[in-house]
JSON list of C-alpha atoms in Angstrom, two decimals:
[
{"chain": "A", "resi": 224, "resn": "UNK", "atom": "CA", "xyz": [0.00, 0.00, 0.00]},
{"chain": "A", "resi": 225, "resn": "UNK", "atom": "CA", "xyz": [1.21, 3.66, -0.68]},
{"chain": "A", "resi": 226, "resn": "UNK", "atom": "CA", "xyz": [3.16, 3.10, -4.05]},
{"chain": "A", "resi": 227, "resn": "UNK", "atom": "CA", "xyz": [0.85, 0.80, -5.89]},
{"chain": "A", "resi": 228, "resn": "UNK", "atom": "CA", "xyz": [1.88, -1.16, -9.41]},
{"chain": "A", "resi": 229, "resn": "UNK", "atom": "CA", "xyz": [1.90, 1.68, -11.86]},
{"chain": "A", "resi": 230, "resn": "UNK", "atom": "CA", "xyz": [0.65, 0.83, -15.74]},
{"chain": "A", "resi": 231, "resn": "UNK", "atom": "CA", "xyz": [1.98, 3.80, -18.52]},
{"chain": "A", "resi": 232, "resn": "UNK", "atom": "CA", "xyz": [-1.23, 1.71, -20.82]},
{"chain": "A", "resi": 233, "resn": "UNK", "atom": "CA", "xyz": [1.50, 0.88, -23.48]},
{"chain": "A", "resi": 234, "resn": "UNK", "atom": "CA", "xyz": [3.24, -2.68, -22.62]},
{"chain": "A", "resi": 235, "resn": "UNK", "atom": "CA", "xyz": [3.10, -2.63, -18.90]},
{"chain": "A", "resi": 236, "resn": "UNK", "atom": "CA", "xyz": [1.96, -5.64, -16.56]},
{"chain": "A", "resi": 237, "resn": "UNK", "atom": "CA", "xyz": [2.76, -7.99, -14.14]},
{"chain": "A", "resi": 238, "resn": "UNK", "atom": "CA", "xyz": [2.19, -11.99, -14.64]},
{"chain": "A", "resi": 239, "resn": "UNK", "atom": "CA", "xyz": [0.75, -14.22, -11.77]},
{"chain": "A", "resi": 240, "resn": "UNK", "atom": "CA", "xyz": [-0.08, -17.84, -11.58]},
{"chain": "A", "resi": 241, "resn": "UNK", "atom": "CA", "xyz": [-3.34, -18.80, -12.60]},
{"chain": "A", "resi": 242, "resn": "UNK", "atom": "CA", "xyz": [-5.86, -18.74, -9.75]},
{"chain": "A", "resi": 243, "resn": "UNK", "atom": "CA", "xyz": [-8.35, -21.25, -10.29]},
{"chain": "A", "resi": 244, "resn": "UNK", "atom": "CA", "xyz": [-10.71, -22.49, -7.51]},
{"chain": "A", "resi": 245, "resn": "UNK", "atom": "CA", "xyz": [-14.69, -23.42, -8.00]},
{"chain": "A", "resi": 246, "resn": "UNK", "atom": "CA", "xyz": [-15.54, -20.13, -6.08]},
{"chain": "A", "resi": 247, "resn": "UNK", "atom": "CA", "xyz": [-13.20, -17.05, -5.68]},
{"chain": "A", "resi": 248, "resn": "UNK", "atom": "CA", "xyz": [-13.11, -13.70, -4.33]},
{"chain": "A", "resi": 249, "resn": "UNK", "atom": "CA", "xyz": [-10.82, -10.54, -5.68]},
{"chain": "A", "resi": 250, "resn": "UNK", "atom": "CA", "xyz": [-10.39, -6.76, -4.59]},
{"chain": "A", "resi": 251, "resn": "UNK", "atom": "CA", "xyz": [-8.10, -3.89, -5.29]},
{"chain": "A", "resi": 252, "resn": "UNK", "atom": "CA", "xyz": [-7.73, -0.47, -5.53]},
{"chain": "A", "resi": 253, "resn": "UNK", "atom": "CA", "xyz": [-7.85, 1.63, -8.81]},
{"chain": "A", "resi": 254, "resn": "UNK", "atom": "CA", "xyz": [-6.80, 4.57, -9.98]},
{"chain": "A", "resi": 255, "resn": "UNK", "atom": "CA", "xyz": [-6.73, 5.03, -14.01]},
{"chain": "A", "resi": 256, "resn": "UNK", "atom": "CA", "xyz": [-5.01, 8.12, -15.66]},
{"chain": "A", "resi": 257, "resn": "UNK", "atom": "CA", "xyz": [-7.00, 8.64, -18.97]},
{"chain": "A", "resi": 258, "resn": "UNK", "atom": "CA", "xyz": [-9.57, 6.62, -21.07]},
{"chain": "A", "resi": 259, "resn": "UNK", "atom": "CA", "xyz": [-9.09, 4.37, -23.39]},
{"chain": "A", "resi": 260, "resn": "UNK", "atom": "CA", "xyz": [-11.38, 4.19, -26.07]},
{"chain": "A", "resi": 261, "resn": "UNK", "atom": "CA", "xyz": [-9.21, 1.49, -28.73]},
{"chain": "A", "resi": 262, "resn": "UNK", "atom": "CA", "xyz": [-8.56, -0.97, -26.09]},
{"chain": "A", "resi": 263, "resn": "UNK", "atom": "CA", "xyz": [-9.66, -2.40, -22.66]},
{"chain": "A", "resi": 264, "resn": "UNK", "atom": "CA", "xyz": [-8.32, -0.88, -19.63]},
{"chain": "A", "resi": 265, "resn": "UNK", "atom": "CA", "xyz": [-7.52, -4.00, -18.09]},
{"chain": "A", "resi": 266, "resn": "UNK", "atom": "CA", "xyz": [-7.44, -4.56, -14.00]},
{"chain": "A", "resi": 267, "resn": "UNK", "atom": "CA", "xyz": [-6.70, -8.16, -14.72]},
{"chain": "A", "resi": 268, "resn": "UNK", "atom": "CA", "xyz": [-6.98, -10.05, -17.49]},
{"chain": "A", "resi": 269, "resn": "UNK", "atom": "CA", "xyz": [-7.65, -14.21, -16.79]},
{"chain": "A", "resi": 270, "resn": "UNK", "atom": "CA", "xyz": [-10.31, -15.01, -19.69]},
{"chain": "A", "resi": 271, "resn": "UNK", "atom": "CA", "xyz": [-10.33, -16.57, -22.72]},
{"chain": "A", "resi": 272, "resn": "UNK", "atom": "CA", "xyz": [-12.77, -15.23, -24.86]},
{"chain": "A", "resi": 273, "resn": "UNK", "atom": "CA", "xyz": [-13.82, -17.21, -27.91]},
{"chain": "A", "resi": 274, "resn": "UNK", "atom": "CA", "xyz": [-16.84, -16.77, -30.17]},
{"chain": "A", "resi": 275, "resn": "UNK", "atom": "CA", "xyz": [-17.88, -19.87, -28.72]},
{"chain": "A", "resi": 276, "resn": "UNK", "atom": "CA", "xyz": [-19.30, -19.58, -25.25]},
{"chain": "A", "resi": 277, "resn": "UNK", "atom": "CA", "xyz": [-18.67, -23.29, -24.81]},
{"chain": "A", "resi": 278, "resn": "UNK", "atom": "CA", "xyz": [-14.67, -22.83, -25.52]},
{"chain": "A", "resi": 279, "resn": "UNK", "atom": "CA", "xyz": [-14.48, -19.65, -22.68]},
{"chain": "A", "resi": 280, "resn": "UNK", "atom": "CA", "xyz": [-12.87, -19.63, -19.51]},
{"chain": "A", "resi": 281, "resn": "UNK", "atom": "CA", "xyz": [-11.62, -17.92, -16.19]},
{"chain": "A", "resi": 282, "resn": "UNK", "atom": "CA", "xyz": [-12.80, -14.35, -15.67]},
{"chain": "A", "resi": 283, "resn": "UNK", "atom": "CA", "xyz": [-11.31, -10.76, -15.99]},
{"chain": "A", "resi": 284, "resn": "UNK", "atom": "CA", "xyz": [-12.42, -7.61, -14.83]},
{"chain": "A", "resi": 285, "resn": "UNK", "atom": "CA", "xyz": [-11.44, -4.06, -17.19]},
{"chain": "A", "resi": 286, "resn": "UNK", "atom": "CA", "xyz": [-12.78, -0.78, -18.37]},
{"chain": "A", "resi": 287, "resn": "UNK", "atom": "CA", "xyz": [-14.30, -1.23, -22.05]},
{"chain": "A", "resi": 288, "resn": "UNK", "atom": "CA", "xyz": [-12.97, 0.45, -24.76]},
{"chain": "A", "resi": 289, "resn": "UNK", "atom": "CA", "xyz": [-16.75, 1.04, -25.98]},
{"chain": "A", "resi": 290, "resn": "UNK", "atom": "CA", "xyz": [-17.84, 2.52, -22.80]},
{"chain": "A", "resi": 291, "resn": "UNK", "atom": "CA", "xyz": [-14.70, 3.45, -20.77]},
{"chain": "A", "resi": 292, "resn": "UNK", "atom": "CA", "xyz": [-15.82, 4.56, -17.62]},
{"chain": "A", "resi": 293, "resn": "UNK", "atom": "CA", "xyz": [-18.01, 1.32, -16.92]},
{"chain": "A", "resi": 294, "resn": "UNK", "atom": "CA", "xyz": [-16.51, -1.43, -14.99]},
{"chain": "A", "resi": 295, "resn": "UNK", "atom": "CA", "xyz": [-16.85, -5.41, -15.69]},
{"chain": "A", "resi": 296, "resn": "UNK", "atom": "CA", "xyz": [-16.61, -8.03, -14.08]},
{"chain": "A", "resi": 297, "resn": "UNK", "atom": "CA", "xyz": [-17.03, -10.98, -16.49]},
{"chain": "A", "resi": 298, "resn": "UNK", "atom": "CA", "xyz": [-17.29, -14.62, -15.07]},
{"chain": "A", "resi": 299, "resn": "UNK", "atom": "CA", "xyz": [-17.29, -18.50, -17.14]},
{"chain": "A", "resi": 300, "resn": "UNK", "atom": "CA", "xyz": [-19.25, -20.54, -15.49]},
{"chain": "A", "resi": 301, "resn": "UNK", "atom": "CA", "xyz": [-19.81, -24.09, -16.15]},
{"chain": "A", "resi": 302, "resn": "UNK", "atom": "CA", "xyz": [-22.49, -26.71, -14.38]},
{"chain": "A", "resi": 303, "resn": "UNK", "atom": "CA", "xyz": [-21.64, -30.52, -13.67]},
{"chain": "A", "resi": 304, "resn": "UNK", "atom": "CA", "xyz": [-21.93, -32.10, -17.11]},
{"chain": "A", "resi": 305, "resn": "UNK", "atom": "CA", "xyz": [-19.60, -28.84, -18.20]},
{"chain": "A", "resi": 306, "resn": "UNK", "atom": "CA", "xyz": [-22.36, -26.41, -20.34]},
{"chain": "A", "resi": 307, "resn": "UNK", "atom": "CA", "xyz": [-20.70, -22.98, -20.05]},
{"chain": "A", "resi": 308, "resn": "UNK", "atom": "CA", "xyz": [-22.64, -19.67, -18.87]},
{"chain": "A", "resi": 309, "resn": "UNK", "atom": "CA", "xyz": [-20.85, -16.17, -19.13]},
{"chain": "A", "resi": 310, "resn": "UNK", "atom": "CA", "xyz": [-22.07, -13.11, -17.04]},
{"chain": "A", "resi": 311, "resn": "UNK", "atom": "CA", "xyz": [-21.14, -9.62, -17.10]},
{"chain": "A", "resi": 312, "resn": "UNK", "atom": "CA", "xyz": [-21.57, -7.43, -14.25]},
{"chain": "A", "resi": 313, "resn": "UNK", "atom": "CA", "xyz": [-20.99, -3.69, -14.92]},
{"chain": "A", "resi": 314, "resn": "UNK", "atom": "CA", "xyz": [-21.54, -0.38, -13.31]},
{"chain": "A", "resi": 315, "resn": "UNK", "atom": "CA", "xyz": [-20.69, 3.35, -14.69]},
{"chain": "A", "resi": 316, "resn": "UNK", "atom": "CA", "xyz": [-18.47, 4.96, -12.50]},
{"chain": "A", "resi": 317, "resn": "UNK", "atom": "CA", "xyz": [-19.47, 8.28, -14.68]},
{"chain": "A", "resi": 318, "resn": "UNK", "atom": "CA", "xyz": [-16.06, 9.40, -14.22]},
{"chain": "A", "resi": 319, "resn": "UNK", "atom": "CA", "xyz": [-13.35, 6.92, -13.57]},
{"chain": "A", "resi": 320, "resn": "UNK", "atom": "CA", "xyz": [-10.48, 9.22, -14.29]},
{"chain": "A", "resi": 321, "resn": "UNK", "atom": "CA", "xyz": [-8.36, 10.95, -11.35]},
{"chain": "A", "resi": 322, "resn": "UNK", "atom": "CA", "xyz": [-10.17, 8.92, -8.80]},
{"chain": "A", "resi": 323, "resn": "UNK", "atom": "CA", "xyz": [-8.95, 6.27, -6.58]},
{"chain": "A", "resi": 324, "resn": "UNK", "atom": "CA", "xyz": [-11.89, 3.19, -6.25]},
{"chain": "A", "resi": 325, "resn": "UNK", "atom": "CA", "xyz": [-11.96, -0.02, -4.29]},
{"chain": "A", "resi": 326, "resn": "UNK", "atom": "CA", "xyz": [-13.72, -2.42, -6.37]},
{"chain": "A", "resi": 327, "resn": "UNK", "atom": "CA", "xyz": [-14.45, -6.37, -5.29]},
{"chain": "A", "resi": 328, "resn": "UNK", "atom": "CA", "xyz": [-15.67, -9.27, -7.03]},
{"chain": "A", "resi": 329, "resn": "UNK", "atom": "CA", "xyz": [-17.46, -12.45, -5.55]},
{"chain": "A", "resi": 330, "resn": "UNK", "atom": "CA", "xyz": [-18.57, -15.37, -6.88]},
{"chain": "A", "resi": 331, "resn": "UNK", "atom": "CA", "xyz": [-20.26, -17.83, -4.61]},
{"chain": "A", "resi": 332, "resn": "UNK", "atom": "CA", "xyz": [-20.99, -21.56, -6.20]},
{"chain": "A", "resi": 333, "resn": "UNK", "atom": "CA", "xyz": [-23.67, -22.14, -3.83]},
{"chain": "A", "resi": 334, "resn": "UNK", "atom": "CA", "xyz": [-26.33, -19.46, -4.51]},
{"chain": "A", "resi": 335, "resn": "UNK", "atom": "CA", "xyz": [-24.76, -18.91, -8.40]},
{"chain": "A", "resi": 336, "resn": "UNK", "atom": "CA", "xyz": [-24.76, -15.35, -7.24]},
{"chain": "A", "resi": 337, "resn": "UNK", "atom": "CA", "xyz": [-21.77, -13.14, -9.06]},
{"chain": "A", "resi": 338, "resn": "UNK", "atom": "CA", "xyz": [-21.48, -9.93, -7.57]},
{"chain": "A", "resi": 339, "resn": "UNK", "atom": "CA", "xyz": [-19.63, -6.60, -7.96]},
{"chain": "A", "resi": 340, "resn": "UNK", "atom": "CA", "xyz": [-18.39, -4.02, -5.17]},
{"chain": "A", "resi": 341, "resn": "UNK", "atom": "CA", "xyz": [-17.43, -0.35, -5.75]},
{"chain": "A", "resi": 342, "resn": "UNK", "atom": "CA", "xyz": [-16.16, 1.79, -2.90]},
{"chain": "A", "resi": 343, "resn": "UNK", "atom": "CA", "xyz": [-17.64, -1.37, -0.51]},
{"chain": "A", "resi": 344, "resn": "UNK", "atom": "CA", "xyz": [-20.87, -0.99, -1.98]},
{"chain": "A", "resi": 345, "resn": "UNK", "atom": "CA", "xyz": [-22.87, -3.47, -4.13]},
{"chain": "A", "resi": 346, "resn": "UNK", "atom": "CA", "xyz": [-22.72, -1.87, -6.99]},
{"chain": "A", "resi": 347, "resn": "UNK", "atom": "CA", "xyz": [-24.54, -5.28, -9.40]},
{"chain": "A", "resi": 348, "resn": "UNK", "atom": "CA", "xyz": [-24.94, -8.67, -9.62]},
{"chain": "A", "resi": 349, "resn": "UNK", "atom": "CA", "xyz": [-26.04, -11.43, -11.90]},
{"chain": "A", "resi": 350, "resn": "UNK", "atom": "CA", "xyz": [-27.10, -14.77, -10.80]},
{"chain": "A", "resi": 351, "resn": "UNK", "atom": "CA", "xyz": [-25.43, -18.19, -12.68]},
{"chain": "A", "resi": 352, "resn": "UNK", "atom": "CA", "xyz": [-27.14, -21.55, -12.43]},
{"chain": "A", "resi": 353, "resn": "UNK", "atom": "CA", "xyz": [-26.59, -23.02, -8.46]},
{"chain": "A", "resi": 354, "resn": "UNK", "atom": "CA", "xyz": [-24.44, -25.15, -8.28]},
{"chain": "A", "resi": 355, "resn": "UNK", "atom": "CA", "xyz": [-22.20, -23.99, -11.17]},
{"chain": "A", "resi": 356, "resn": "UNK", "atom": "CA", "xyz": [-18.14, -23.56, -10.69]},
{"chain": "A", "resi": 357, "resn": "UNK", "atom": "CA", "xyz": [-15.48, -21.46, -12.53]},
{"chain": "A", "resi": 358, "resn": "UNK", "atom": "CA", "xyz": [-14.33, -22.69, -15.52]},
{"chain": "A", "resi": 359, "resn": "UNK", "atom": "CA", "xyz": [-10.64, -22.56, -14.79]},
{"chain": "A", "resi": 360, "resn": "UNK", "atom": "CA", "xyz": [-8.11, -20.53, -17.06]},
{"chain": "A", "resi": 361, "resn": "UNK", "atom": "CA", "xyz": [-6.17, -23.03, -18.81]},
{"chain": "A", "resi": 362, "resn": "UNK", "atom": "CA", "xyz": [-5.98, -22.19, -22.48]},
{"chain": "A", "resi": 363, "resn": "UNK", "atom": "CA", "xyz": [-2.74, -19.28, -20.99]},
{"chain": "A", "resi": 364, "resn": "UNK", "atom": "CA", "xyz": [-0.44, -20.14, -19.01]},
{"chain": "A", "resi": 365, "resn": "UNK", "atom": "CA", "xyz": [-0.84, -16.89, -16.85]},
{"chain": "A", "resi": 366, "resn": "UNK", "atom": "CA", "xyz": [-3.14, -14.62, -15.69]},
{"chain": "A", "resi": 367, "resn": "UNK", "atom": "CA", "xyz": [-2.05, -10.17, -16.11]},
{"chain": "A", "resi": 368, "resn": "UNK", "atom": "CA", "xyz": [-2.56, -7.48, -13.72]},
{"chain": "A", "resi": 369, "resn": "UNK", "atom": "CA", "xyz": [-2.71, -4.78, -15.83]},
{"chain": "A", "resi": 370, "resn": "UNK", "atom": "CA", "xyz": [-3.19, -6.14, -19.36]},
{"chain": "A", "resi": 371, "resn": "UNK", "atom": "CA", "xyz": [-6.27, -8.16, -21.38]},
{"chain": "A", "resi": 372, "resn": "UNK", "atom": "CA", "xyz": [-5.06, -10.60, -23.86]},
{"chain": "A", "resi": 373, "resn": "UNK", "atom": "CA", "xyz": [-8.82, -10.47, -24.81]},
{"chain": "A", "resi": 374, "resn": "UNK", "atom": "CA", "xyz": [-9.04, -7.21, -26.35]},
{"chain": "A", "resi": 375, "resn": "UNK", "atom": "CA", "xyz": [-5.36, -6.74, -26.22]},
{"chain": "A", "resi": 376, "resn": "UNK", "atom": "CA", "xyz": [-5.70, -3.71, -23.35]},
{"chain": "A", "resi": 377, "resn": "UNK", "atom": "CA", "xyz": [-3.10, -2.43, -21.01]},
{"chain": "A", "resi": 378, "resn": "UNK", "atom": "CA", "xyz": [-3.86, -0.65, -18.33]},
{"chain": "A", "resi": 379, "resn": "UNK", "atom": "CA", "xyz": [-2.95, 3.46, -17.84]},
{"chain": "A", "resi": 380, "resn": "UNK", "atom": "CA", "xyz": [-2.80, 4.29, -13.95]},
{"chain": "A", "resi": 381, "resn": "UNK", "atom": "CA", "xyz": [-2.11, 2.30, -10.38]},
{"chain": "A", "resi": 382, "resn": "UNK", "atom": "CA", "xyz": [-3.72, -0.65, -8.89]},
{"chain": "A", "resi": 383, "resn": "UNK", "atom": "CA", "xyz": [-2.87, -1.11, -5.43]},
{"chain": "A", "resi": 384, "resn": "UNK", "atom": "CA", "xyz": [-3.49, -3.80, -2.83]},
{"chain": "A", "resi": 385, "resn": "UNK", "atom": "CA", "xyz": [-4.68, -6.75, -5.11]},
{"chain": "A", "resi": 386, "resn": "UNK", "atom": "CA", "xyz": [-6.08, -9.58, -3.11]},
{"chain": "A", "resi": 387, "resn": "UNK", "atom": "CA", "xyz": [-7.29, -13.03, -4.79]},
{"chain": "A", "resi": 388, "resn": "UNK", "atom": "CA", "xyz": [-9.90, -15.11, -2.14]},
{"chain": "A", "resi": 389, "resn": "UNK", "atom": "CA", "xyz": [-10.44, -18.96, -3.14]},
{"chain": "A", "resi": 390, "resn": "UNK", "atom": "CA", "xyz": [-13.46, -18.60, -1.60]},
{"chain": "A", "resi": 391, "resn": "UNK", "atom": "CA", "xyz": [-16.18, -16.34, -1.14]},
{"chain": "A", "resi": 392, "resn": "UNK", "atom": "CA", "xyz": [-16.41, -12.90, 1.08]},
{"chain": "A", "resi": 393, "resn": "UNK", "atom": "CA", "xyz": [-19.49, -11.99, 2.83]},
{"chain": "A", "resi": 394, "resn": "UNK", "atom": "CA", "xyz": [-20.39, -7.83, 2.18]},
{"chain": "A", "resi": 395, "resn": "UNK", "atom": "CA", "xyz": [-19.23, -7.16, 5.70]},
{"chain": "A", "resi": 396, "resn": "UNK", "atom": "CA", "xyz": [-15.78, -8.54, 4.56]},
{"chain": "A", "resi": 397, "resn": "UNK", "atom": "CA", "xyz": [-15.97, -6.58, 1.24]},
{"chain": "A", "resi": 398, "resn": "UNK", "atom": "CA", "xyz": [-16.86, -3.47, 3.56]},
{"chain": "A", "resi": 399, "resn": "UNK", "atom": "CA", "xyz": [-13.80, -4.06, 5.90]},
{"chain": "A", "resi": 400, "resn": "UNK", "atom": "CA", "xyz": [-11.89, -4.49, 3.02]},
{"chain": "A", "resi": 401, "resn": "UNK", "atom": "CA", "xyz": [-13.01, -1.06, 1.41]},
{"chain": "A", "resi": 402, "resn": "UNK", "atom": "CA", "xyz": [-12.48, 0.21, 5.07]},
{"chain": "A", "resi": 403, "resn": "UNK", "atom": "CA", "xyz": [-9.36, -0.85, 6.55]},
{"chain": "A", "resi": 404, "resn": "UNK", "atom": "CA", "xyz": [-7.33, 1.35, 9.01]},
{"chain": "A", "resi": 405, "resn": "UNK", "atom": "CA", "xyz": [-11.05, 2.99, 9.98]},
{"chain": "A", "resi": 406, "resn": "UNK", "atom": "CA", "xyz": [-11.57, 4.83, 7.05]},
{"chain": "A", "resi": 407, "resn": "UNK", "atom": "CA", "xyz": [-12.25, 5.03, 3.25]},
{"chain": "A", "resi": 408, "resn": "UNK", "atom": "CA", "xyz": [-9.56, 6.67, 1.73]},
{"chain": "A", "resi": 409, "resn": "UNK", "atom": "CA", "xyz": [-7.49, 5.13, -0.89]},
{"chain": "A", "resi": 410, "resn": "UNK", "atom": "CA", "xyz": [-4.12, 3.70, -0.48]}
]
């Protein structure tokens, strides 16, 4: 916390092993420089996209180029005989330039329930099949902070404090998150 992973949004990111668990959790802090509306400004990048639902995996979570100051959160599922669901979660930050923002991502097996936090706040959600579990990234051998192979997206700004969960935080724990030290500034 104070000096964060900084992204120029040209080539920068950082590689980490693939986290793949039936459930997960995520969080980190944000703060982007400028729009980018020709590529994805990518918080992490651990999908593969394909035409083909049933050939997707993992999940990622950027800033479209089409609508850059909206937030997704985009999640394979797959149920037990392995039939694939996607879900997007988004919210419209308005202005997500110059501003720090905590955002979270749960995804809980049990309910189906995939949700998205901003600033410790539910900010969306979208609801997959009970029972279903993350189709794990295994097409790349990596997952990116800071980069989308998807819609080949680098990042421009800081992200701070990244957490991966294999399993699933309650909102309280989202809030504390959001809150830690006893108040809600950013890093």
């Amino acid at each position: 916390i104070g000096g964060g992973l900084r992204f120029d949004g040209v080539n920068d990111n950082v590689l980490i092993p693939n986290i793949n668990s039936n459930e997960m959790s995520f969080a980190a802090w944000v703060y982007k420089n400028a729009n980018d509306t020709t590529n994805a400004d990518a918080i992490f990048g651990g999908q593969r996209w394909n035409s083909n639902v049933q050939l997707q995996e993992g999940y990622e979570l950027r800033f479209p180029p089409s609508s850059p100051n909206t937030i997704q959160f985009i999640l394979v599922t797959k149920n037990a005989t392995g039939f694939r669901t996607v879900k997007t979660v988004s919210k419209n930050l308005v202005n997500s330039v110059s501003s720090w923002y905590h955002v979270a991502g749960v995804y809980n097996k049990t309910t189906g329930d995939q949700r998205l936090y901003i600033n410790g706040q539910l900010a969306g959600n979208q609801i997959h099949p009970v029972g279903n579990t993350i189709v794990p990234l295994t097409f790349y051998p990596d997952m990116r902070i800071g980069y989308s192979r998807n819609i080949n997206g680098y990042f421009n700004g800081m992200i701070d404090d990244v957490c991966f969960y294999n399993g699933v935080l309650s909102d309280q724990e989202v809030f504390d998150l959001y809150n830690v030290g006893g108040d809600n500034t950013a890093p």
